[in-house]
PDB file of N, CA and C in Angstrom:
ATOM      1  N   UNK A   1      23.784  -3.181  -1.307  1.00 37.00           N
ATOM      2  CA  UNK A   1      22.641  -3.251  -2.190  1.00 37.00           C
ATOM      3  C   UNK A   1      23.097  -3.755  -3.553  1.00 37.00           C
ATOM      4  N   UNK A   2      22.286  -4.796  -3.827  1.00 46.00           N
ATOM      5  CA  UNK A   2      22.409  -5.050  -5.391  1.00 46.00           C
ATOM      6  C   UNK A   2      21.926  -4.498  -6.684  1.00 46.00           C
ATOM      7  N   UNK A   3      22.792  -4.654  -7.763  1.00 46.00           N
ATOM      8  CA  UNK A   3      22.547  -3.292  -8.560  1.00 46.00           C
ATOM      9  C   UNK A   3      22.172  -4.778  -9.868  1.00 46.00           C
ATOM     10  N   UNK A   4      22.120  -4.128 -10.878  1.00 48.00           N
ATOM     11  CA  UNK A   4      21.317  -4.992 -12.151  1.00 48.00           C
ATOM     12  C   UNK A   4      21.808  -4.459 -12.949  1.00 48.00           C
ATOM     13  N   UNK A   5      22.675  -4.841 -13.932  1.00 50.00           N
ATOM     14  CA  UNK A   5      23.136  -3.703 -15.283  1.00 50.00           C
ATOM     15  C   UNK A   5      22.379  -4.510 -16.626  1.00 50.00           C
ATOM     16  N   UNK A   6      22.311  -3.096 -17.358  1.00 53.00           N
ATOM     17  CA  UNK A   6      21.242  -3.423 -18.579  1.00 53.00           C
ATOM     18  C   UNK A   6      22.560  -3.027 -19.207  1.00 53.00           C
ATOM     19  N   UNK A   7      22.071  -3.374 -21.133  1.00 55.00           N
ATOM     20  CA  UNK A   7      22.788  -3.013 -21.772  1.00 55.00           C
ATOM     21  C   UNK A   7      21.480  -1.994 -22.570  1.00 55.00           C
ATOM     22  N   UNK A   8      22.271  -0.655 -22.920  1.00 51.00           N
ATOM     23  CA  UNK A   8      21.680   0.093 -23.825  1.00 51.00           C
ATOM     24  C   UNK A   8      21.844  -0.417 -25.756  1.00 51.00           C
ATOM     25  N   UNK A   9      20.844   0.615 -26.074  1.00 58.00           N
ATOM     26  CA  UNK A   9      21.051  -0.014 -27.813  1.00 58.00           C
ATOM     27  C   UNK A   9      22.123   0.828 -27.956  1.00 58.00           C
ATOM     28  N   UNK A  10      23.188   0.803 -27.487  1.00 59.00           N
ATOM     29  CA  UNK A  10      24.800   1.804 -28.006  1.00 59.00           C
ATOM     30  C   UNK A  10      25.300   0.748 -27.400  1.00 59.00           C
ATOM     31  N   UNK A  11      25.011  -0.373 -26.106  1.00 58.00           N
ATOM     32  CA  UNK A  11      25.752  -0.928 -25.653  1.00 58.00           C
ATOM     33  C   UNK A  11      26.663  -0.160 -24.382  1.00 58.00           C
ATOM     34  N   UNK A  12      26.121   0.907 -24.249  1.00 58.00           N
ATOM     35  CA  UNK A  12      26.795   1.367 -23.030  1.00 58.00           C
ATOM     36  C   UNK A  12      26.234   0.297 -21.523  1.00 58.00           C
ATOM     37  N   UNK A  13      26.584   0.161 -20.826  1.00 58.00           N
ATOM     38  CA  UNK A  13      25.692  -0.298 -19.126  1.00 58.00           C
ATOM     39  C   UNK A  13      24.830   0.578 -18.734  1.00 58.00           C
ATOM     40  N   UNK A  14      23.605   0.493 -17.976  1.00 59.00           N
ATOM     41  CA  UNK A  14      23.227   1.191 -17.408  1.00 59.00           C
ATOM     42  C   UNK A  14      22.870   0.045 -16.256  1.00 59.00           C
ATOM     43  N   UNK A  15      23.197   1.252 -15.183  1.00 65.00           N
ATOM     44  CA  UNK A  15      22.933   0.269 -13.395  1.00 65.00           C
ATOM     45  C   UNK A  15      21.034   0.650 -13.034  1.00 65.00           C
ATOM     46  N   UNK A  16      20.580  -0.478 -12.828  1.00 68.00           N
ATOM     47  CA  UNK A  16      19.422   0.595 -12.236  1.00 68.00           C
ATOM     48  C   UNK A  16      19.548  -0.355 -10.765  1.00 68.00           C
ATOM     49  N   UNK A  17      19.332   0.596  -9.786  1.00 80.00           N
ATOM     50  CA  UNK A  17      18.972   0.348  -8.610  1.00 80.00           C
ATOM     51  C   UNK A  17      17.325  -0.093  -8.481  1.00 80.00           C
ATOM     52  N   UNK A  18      17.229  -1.264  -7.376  1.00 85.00           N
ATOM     53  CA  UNK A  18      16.111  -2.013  -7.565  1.00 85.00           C
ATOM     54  C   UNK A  18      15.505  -1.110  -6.529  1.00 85.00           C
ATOM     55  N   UNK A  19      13.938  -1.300  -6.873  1.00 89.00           N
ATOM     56  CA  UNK A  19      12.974  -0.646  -6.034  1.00 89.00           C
ATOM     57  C   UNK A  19      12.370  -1.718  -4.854  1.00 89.00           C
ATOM     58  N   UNK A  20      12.152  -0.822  -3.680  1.00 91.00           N
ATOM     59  CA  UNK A  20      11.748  -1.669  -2.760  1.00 91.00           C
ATOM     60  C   UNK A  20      10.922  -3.096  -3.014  1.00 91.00           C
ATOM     61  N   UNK A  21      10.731  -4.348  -2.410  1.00 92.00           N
ATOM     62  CA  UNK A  21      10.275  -5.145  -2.604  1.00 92.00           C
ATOM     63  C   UNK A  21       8.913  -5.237  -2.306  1.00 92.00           C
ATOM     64  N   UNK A  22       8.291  -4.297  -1.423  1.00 94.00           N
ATOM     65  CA  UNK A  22       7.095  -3.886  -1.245  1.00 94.00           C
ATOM     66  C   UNK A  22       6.342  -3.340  -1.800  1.00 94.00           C
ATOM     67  N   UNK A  23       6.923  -2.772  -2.694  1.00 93.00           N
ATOM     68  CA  UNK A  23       6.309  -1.809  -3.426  1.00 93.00           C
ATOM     69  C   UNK A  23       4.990  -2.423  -4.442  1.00 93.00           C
ATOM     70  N   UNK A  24       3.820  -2.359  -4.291  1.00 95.00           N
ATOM     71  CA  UNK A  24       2.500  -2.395  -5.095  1.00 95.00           C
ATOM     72  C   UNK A  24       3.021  -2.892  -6.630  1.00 95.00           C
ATOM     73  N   UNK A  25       2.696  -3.934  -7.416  1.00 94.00           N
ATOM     74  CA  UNK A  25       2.707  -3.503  -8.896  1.00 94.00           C
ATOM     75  C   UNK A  25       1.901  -2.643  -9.489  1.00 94.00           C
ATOM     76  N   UNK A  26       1.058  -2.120  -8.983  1.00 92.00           N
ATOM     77  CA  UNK A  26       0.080  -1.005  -9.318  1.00 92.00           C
ATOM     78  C   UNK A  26       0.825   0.239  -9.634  1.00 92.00           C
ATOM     79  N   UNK A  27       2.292   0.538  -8.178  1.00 93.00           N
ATOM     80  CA  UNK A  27       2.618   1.474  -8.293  1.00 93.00           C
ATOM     81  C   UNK A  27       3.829   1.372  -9.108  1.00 93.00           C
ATOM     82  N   UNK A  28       3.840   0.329  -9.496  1.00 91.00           N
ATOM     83  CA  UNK A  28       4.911   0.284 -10.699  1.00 91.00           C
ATOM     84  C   UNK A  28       5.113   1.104 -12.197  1.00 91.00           C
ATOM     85  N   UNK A  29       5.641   1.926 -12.978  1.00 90.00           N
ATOM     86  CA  UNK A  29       5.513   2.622 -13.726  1.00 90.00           C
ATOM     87  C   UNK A  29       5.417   1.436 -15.134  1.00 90.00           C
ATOM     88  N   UNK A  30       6.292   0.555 -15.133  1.00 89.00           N
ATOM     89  CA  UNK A  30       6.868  -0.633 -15.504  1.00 89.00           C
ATOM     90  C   UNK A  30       5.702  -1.974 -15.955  1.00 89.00           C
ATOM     91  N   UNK A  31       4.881  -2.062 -14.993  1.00 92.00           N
ATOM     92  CA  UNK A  31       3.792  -2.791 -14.837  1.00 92.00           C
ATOM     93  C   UNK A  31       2.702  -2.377 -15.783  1.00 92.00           C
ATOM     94  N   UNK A  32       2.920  -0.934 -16.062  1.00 92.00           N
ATOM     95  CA  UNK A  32       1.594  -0.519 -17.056  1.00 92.00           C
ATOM     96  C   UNK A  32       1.647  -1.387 -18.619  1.00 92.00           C
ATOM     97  N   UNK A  33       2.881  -1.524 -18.559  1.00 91.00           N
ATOM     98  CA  UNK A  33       3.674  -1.725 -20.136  1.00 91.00           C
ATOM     99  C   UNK A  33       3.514  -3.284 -20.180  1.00 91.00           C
ATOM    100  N   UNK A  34       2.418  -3.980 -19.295  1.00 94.00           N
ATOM    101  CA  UNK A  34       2.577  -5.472 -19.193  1.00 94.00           C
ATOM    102  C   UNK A  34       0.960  -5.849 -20.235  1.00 94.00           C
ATOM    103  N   UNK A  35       1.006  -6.352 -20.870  1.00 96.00           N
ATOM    104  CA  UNK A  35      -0.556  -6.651 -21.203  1.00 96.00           C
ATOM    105  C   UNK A  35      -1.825  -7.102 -20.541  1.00 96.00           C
ATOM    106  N   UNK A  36      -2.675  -7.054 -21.028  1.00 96.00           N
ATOM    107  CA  UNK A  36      -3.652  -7.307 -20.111  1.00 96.00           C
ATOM    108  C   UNK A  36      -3.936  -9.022 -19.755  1.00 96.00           C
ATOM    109  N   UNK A  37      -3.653  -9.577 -20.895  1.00 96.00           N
ATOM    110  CA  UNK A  37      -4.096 -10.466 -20.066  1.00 96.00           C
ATOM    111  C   UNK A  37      -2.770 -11.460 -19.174  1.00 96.00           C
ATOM    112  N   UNK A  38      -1.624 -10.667 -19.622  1.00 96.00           N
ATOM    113  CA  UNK A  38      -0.316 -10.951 -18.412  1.00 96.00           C
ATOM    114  C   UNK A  38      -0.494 -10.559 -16.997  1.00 96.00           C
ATOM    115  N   UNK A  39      -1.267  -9.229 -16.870  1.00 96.00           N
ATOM    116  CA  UNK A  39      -1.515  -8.356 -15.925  1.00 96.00           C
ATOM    117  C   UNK A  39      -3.421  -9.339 -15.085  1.00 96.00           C
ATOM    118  N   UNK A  40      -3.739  -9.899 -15.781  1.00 96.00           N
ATOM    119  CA  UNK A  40      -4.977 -10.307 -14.877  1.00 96.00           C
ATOM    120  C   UNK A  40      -4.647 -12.035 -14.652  1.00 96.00           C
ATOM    121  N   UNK A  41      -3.957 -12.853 -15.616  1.00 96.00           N
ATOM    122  CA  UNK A  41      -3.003 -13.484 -14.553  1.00 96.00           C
ATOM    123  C   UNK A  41      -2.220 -13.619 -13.318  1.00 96.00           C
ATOM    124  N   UNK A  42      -1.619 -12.252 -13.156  1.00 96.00           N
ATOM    125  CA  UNK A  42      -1.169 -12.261 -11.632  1.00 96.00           C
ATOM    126  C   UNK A  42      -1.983 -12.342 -10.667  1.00 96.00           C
ATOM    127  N   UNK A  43      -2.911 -11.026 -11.316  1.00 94.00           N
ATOM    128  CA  UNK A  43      -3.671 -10.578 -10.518  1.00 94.00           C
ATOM    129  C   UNK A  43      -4.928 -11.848  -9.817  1.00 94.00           C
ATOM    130  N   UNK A  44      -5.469 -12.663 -10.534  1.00 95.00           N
ATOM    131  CA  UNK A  44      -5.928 -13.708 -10.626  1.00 95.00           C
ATOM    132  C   UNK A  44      -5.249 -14.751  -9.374  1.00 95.00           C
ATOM    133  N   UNK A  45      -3.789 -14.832  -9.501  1.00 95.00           N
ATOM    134  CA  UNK A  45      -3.008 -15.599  -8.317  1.00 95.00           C
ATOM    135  C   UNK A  45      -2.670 -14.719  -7.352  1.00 95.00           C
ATOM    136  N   UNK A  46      -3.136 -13.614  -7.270  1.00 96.00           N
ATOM    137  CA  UNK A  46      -3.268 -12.784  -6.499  1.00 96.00           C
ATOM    138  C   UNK A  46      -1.675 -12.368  -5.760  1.00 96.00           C
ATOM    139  N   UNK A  47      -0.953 -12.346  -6.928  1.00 96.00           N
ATOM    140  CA  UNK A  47       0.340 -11.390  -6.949  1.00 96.00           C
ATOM    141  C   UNK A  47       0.387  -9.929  -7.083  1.00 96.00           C
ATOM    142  N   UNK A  48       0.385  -9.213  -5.734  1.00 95.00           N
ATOM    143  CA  UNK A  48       0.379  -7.502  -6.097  1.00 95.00           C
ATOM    144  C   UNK A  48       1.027  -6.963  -5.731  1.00 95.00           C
ATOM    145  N   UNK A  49       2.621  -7.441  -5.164  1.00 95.00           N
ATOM    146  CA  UNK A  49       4.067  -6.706  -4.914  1.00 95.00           C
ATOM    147  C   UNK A  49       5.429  -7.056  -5.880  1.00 95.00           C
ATOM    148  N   UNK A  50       5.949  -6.419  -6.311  1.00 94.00           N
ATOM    149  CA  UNK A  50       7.333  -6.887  -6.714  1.00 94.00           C
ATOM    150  C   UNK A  50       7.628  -8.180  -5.918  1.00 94.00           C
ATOM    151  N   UNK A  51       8.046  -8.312  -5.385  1.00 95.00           N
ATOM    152  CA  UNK A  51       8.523  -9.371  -3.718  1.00 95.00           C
ATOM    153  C   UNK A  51       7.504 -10.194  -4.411  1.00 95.00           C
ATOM    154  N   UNK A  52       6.424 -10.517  -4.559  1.00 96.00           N
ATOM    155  CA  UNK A  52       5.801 -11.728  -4.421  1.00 96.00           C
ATOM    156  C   UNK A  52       5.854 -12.409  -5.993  1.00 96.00           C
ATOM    157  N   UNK A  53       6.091 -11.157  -7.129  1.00 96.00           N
ATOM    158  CA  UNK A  53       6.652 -11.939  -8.592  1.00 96.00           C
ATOM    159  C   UNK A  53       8.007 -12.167  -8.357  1.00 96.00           C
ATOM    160  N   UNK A  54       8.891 -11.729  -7.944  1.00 95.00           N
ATOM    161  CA  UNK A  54      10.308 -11.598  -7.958  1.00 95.00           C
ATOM    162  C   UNK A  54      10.724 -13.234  -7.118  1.00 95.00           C
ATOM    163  N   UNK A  55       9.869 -13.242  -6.115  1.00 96.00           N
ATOM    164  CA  UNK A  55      10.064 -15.013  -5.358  1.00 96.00           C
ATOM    165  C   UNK A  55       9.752 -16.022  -6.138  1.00 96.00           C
ATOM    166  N   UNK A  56       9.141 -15.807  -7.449  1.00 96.00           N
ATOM    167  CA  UNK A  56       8.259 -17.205  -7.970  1.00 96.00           C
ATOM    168  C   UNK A  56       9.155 -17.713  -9.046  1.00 96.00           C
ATOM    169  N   UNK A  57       9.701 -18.693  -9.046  1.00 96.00           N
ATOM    170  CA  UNK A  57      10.009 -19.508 -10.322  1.00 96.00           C
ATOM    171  C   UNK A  57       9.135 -19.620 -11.495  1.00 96.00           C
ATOM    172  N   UNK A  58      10.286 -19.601 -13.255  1.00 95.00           N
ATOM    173  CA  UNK A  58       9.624 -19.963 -14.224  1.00 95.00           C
ATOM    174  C   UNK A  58       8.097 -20.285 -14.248  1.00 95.00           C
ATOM    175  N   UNK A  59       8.710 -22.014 -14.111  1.00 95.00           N
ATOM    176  CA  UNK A  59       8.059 -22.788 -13.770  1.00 95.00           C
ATOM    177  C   UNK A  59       6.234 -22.577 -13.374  1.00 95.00           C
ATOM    178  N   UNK A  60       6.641 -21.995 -11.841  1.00 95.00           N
ATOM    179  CA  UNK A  60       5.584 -21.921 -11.479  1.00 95.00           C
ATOM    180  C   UNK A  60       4.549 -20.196 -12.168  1.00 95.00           C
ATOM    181  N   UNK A  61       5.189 -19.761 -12.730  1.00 96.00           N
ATOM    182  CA  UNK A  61       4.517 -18.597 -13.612  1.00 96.00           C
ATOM    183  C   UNK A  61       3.441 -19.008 -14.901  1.00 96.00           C
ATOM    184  N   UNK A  62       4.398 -20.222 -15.569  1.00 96.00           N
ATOM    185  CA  UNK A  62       4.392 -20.881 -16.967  1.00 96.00           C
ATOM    186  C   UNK A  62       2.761 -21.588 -16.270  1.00 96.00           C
ATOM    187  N   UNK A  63       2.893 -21.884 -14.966  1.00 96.00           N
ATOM    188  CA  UNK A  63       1.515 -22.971 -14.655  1.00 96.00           C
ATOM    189  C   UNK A  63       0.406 -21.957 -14.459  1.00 96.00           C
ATOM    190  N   UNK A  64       0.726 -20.731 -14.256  1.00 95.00           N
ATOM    191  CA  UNK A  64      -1.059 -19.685 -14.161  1.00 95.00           C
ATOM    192  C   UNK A  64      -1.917 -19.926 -15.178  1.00 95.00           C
ATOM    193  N   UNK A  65      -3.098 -20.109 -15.035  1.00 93.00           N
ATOM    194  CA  UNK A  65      -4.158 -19.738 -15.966  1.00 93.00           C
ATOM    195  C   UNK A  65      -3.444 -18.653 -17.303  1.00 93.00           C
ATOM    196  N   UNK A  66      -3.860 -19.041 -18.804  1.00 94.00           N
ATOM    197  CA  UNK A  66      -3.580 -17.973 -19.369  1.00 94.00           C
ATOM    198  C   UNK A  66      -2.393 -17.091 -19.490  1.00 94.00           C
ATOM    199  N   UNK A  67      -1.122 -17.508 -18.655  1.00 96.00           N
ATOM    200  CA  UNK A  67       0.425 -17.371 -18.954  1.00 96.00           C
ATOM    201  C   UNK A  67       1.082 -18.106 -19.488  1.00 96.00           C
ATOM    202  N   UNK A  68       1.647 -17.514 -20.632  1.00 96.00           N
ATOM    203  CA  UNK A  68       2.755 -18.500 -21.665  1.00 96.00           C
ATOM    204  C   UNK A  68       3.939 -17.606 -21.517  1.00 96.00           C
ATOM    205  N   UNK A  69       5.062 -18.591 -22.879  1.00 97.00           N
ATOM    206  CA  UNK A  69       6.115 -18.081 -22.637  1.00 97.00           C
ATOM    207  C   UNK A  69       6.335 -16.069 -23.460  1.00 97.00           C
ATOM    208  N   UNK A  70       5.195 -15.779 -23.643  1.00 97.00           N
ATOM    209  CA  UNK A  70       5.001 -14.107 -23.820  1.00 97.00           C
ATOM    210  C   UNK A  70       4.913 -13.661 -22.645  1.00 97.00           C
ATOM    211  N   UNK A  71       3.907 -13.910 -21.976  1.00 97.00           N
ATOM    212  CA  UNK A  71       3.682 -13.786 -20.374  1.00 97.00           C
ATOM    213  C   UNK A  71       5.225 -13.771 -20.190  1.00 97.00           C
ATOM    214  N   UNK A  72       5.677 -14.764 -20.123  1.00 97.00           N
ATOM    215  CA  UNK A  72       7.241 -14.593 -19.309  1.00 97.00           C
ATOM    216  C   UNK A  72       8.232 -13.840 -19.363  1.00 97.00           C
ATOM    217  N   UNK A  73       8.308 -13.498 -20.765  1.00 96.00           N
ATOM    218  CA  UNK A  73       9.195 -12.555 -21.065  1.00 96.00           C
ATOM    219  C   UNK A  73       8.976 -10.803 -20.890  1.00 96.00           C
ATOM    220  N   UNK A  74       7.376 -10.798 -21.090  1.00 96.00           N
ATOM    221  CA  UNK A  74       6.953  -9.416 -20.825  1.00 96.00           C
ATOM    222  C   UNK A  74       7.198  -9.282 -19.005  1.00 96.00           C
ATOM    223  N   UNK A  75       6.963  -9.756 -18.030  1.00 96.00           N
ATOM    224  CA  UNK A  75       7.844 -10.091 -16.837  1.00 96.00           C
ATOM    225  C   UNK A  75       9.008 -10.068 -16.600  1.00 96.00           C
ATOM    226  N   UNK A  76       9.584 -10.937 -16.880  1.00 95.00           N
ATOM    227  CA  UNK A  76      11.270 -10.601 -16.803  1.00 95.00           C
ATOM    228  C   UNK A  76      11.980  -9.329 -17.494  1.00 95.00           C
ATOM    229  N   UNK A  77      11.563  -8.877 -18.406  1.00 93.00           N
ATOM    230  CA  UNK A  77      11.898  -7.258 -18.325  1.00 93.00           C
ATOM    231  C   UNK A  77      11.515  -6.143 -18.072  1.00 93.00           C
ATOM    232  N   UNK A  78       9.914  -6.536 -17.530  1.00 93.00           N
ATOM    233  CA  UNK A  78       9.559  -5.511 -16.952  1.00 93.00           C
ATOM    234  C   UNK A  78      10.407  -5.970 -15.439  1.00 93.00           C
ATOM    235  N   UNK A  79      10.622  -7.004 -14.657  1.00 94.00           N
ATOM    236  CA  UNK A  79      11.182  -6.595 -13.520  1.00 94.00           C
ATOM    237  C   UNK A  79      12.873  -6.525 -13.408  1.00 94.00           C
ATOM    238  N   UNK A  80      13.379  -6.748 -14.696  1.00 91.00           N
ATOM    239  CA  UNK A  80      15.136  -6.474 -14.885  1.00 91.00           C
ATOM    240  C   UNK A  80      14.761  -4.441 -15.160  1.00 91.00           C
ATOM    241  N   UNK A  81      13.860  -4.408 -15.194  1.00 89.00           N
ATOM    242  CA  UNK A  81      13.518  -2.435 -15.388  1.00 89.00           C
ATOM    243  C   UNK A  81      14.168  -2.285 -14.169  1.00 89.00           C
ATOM    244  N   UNK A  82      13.410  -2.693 -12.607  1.00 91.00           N
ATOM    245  CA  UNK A  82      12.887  -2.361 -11.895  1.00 91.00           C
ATOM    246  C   UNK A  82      14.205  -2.418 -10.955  1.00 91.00           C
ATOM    247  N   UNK A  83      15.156  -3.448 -11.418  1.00 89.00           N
ATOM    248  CA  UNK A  83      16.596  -3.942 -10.652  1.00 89.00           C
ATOM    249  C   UNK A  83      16.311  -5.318 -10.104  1.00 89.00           C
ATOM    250  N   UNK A  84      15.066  -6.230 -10.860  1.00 92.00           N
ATOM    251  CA  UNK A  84      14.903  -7.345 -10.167  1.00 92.00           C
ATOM    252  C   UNK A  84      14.866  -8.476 -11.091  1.00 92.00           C
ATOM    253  N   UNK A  85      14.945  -9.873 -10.399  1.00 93.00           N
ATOM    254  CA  UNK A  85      14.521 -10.875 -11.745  1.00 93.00           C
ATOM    255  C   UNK A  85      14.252 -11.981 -10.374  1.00 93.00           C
ATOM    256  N   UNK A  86      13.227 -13.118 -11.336  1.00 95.00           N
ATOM    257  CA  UNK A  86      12.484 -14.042 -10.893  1.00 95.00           C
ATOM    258  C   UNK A  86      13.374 -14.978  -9.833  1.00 95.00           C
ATOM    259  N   UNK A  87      13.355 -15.558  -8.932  1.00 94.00           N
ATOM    260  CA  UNK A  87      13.708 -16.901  -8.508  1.00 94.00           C
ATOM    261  C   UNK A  87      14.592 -17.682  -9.324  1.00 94.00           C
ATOM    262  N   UNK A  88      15.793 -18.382  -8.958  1.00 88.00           N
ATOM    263  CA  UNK A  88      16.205 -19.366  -9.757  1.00 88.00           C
ATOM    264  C   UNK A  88      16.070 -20.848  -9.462  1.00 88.00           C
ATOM    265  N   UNK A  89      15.738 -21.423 -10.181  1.00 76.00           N
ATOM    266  CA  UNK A  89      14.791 -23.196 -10.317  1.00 76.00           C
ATOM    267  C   UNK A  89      15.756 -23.571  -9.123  1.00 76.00           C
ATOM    268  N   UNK A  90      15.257 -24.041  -7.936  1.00 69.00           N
ATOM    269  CA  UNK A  90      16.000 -25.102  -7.238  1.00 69.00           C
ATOM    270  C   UNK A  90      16.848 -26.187  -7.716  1.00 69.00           C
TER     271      UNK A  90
END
């Protein structure tokens, strides 16, 4: 299993183990902390698992309705929380 290390504000590591790929963004704790209109973008492309943000390139995030590069970043750390991160560009 692959692990994800963060850095704390001391700079210590912390490992977080990633959560299943199935798992709902609904049931995400992580997902609440996303804004709304980041959160009705997905929802809109009708993304509602980890697994199905975690497969998608930049790129193709940057092209949703109403996602910019805020959108992107509020994403990529909400899913480096989770032990995950986006696709890398072919």
């Amino acid at each position: 299993m692959e692990f994800i290390r963060l850095f704390n504000e001391e700079g210590a590591i912390l490992t977080v183990e990633p959560i299943p790929l199935e798992t709902k963004l609904d049931d995400v704790p992580e997902f609440r902390t996303l804004t709304v209109r980041t959160v009705n973008s997905l929802k809109t492309d009708n993304i509602t698992t980890v697994g199905e943000l975690a497969e998608k390139y930049e790129s193709e995030l940057l092209r949703l309705t109403n996602f910019g590069r805020k959108s992107l970043t509020e994403v990529k750390a909400m899913l480096a929380a989770v032990g995950h991160q986006l696709s890398k560009a072919p």
